[in-house]
Short mmCIF file of C-alpha atoms in Angstrom, two decimals:
data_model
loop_
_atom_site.label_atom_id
_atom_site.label_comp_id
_atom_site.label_asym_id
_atom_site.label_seq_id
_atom_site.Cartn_x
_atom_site.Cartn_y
_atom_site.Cartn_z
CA UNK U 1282 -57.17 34.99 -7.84
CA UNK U 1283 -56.16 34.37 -4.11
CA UNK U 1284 -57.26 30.27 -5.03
CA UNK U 1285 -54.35 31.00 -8.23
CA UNK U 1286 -52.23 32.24 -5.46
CA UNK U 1287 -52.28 30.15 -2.91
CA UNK U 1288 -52.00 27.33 -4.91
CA UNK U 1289 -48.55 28.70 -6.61
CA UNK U 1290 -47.16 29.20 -3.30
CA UNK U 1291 -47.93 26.10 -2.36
CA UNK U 1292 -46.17 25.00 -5.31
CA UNK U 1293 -43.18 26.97 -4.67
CA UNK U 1294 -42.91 25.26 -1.28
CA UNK U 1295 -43.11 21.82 -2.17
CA UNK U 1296 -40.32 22.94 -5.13
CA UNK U 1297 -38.07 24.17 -2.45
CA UNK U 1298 -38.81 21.11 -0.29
CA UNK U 1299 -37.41 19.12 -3.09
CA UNK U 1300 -34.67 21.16 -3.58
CA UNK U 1301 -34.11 20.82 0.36
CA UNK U 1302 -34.27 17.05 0.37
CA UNK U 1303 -32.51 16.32 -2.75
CA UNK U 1304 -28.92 18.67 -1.30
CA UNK U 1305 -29.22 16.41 2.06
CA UNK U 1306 -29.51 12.93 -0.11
CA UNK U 1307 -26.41 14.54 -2.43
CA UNK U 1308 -24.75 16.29 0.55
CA UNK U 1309 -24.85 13.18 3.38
CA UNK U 1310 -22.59 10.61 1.53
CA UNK U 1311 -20.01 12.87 1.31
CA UNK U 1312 -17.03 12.54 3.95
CA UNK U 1313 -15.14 15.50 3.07
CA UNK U 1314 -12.64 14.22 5.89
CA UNK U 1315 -12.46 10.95 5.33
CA UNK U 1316 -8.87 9.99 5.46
CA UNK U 1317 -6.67 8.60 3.00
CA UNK U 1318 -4.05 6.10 2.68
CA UNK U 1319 -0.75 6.79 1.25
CA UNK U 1320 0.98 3.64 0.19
CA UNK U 1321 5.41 4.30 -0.90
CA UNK U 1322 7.41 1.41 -1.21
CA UNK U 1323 8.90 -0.87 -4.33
CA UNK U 1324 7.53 -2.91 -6.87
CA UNK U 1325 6.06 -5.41 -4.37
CA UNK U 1326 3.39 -2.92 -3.54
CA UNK U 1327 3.60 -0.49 -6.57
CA UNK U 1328 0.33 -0.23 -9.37
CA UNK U 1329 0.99 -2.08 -12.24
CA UNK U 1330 -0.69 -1.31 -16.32
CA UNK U 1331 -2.96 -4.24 -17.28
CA UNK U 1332 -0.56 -5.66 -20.12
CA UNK U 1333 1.78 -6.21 -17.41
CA UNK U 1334 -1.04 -8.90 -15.74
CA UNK U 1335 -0.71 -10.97 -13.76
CA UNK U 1336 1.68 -9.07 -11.84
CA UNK U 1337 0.20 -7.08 -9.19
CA UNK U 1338 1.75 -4.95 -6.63
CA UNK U 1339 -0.23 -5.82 -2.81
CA UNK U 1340 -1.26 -1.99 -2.26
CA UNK U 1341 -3.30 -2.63 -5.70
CA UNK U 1342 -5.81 -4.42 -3.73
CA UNK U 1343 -5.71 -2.40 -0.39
CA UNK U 1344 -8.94 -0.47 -1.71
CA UNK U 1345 -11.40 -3.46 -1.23
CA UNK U 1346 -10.23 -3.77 1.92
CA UNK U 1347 -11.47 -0.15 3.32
CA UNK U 1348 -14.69 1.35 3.94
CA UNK U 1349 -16.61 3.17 1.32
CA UNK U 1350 -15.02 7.20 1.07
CA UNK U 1351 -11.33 5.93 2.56
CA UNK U 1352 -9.23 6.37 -0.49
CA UNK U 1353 -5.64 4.28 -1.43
CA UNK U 1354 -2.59 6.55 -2.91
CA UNK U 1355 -0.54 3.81 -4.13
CA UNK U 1356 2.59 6.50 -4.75
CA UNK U 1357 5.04 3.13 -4.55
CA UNK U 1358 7.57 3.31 -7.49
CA UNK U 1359 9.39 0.00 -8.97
CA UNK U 1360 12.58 -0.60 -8.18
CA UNK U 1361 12.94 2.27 -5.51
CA UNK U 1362 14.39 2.43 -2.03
CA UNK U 1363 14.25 4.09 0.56
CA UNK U 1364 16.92 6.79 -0.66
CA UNK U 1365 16.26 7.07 -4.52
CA UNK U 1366 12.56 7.46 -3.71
CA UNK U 1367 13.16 10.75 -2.27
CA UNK U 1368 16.03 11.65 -4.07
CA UNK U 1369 14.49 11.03 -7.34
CA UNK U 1370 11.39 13.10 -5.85
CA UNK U 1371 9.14 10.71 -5.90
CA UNK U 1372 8.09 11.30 -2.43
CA UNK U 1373 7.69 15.31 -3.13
CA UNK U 1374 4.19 14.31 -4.57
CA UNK U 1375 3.22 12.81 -1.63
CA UNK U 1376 4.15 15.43 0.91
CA UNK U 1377 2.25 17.78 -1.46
CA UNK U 1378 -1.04 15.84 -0.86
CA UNK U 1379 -1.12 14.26 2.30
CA UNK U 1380 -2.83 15.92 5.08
CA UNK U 1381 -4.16 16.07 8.81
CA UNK U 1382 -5.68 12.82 9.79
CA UNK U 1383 -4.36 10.70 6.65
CA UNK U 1384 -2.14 7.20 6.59
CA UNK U 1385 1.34 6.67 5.20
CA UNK U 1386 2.25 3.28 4.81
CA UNK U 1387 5.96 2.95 4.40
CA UNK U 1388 7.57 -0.11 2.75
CA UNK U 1389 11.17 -0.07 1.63
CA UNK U 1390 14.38 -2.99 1.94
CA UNK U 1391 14.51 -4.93 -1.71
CA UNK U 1392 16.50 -2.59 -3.11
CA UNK U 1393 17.85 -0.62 -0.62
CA UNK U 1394 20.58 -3.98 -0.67
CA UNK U 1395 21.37 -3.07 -4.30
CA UNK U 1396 24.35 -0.81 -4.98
CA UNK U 1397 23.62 -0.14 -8.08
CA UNK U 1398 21.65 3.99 -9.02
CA UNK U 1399 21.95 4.92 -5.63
CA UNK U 1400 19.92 2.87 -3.90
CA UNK U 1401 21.75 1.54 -1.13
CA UNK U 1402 21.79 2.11 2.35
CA UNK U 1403 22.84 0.74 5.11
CA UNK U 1404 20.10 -0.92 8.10
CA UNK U 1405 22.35 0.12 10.71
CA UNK U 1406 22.30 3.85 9.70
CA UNK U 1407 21.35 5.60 6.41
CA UNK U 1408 18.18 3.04 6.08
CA UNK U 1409 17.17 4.17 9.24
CA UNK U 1410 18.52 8.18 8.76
CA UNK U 1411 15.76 7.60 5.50
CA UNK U 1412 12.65 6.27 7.10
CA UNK U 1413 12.64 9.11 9.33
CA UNK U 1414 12.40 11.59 6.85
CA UNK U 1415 9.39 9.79 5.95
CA UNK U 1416 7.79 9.31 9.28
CA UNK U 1417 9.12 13.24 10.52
CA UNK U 1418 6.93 14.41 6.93
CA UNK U 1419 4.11 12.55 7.72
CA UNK U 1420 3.82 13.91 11.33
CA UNK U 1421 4.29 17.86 10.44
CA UNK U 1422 1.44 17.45 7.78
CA UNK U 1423 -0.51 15.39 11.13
CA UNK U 1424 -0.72 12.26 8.82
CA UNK U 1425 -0.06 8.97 10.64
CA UNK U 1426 3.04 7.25 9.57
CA UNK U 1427 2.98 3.23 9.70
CA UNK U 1428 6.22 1.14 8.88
CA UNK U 1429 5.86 -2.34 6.59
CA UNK U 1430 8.65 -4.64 6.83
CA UNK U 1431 9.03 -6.10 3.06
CA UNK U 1432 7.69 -9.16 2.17
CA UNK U 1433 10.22 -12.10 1.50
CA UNK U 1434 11.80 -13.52 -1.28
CA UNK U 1435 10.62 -16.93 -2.50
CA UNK U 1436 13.54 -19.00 -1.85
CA UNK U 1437 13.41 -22.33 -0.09
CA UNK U 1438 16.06 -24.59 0.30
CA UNK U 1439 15.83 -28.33 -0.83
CA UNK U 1440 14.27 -29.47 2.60
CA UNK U 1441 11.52 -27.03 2.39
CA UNK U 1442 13.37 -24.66 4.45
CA UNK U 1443 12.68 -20.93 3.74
CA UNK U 1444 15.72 -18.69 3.17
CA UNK U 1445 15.40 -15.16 4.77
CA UNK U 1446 16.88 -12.80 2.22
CA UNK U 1447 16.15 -9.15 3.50
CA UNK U 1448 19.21 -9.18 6.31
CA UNK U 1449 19.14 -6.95 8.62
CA UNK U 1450 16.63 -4.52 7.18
CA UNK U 1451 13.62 -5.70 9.06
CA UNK U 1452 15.31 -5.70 12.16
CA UNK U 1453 16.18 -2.05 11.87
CA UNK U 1454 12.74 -1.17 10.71
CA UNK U 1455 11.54 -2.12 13.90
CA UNK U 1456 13.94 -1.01 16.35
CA UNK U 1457 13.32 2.33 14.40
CA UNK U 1458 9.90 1.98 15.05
CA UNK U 1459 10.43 1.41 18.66
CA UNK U 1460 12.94 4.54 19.45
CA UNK U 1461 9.91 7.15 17.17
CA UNK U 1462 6.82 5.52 18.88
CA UNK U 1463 5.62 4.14 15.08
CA UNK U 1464 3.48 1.17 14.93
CA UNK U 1465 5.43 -1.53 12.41
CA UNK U 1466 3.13 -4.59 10.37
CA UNK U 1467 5.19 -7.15 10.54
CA UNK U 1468 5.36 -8.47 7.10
CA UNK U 1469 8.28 -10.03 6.66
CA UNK U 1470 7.49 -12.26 9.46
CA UNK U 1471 4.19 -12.94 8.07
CA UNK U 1472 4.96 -13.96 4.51
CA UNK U 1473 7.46 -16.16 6.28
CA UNK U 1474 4.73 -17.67 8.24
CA UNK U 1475 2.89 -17.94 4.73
CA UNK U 1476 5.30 -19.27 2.76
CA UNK U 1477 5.99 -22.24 5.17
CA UNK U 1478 2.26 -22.78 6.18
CA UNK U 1479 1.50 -23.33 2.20
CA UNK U 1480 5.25 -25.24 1.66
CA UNK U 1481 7.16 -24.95 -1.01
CA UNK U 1482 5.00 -26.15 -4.40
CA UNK U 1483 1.77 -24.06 -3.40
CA UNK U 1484 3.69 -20.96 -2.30
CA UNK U 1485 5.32 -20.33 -6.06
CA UNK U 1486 1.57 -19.29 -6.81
CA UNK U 1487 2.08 -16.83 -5.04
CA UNK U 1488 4.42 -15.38 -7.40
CA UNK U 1489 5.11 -15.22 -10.98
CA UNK U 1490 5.85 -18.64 -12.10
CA UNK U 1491 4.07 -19.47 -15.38
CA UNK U 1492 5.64 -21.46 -18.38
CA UNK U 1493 5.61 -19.95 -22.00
CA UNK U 1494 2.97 -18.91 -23.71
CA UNK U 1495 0.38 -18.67 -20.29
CA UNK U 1496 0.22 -15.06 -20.23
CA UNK U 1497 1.11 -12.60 -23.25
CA UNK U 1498 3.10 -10.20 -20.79
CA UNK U 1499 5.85 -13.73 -20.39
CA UNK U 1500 5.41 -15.20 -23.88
CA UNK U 1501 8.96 -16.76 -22.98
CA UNK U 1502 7.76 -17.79 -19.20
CA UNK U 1503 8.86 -16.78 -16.21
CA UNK U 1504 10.43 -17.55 -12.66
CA UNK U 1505 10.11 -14.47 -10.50
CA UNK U 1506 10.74 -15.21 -7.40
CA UNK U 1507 10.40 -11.06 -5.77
CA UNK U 1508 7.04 -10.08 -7.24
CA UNK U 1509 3.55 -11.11 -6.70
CA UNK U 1510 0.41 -12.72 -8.43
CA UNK U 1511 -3.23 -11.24 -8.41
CA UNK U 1512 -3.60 -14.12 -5.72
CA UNK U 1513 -0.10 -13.15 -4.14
CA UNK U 1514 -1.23 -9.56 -3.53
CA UNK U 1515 -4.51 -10.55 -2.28
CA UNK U 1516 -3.15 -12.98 0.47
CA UNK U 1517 -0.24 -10.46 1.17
CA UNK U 1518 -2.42 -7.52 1.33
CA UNK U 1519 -5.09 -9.41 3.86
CA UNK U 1520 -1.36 -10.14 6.07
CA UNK U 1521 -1.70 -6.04 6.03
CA UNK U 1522 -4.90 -5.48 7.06
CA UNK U 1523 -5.08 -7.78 10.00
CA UNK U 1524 -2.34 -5.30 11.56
CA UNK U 1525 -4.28 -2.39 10.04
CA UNK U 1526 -7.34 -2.85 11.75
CA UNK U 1527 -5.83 -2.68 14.96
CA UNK U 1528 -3.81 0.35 14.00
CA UNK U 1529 -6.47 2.11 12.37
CA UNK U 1530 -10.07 0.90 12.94
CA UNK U 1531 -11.60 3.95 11.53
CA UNK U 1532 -10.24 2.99 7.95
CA UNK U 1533 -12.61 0.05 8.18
#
């Protein structure tokens, strides 16, 4: 009988052994604080349904970029600016989530030049009155707040010349960023850079410029000169993470 008894208990301990090991092998991957990365912006960055391929938003791709537990909100909403994204609530579902320690990437200008469903404002003052609401929201919930000039147009002139389309609002994004001590990627800059370093024929990959027929969400073709490619995103999203690594090495 005490053979029969010592031999359960050793049983029992080698069963709770197991049960020891096996919570530290389920337990240790998780990173309960592992922060995450809001994205809000426009259609350049925004998530996109797979009948809409080949047109992909950059933040799309952000997630193969990070290390394993860092998780991408893409909360960017086509055809928003700076102002209807929080007037519309959109950015309500963000403030609800984000938290200590988490990113906010903040990417508006396309349409905050349209004047059309109250999207406009102006760089010199209500653009900049609208960012910081963003960046003051991300600070009380101790999130860290990162501005994103918008990407340029494709729009070259006949001697290979690129056009700058987004006025002034890159300029105010980082004078803005100066005055509240919030680090800026330099986007626009860099897809300029990108555009010119490819030239003119090679750079129209980058968008969506495919002839009828090619893909079933164009079957009449298409010449979109604002919004990106699968490759477009991918080369516009690396442009993102070279600045992100400096801001925020832990995300890597």
């Amino acid at each position: 009988m005490s053979f029969l008894k010592s031999s359960r208990f050793r049983l029992w301990l080698v069963v709770l052994s197991l049960f020891a090991i096996s919570a530290c092998a389920i337990q240790q991957p998780v990173k309960e604080n592992s922060p995450r990365v809001f994205v809000v912006g426009d259609s350049t960055a925004s998530y996109y349904k797979p009948e809409r391929y080949p047109r992909t938003g950059w933040a799309m791709r952000l997630q193969n970029h990070l290390a394993d537990g860092v998780e991408v909100v893409n909360a960017a909403v086509s055809g928003r600016s700076s102002r209807s994204f929080i007037e519309e609530g959109h950015f309500n579902k963000v403030k609800e989530q984000i938290k200590q320690g988490d990113y906010l990437l903040i990417q508006f200008g396309h349409n905050d030049q349209k004047t059309t469903n109250n999207r406009f404002t102006d760089p010199d003052n209500t653009y900049r009155d609208y960012l910081t609401q963003y960046i003051n929201a991300a600070r009380q919930a101790g999130a860290n707040p990162v501005l994103v000039t918008s990407i340029n147009r494709y729009k070259f002139s006949q001697n290979g010349k690129l056009f700058l389309t987004l006025g002034d609002y890159p300029k105010a994004m980082h004078e803005l960023g100066r005055t509240l001590s919030v680090p800026v990627i330099a986007l626009n800059q860099k897809t300029k850079t990108l555009y010119e370093t490819l030239g003119p024929e090679k750079s129209k990959k980058l968008f969506l410029f495919y002839a009828p027929g090619e893909y079933a969400a164009y079957p009449n073709g298409v010449s979109d000169r604002t919004h990106l490619s699968v490759w477009g995103a991918d080369e516009v999203v690396s442009l993102v993470v070279e600045d992100l690594k400096q801001i925020a090495p832990e995300l890597f």
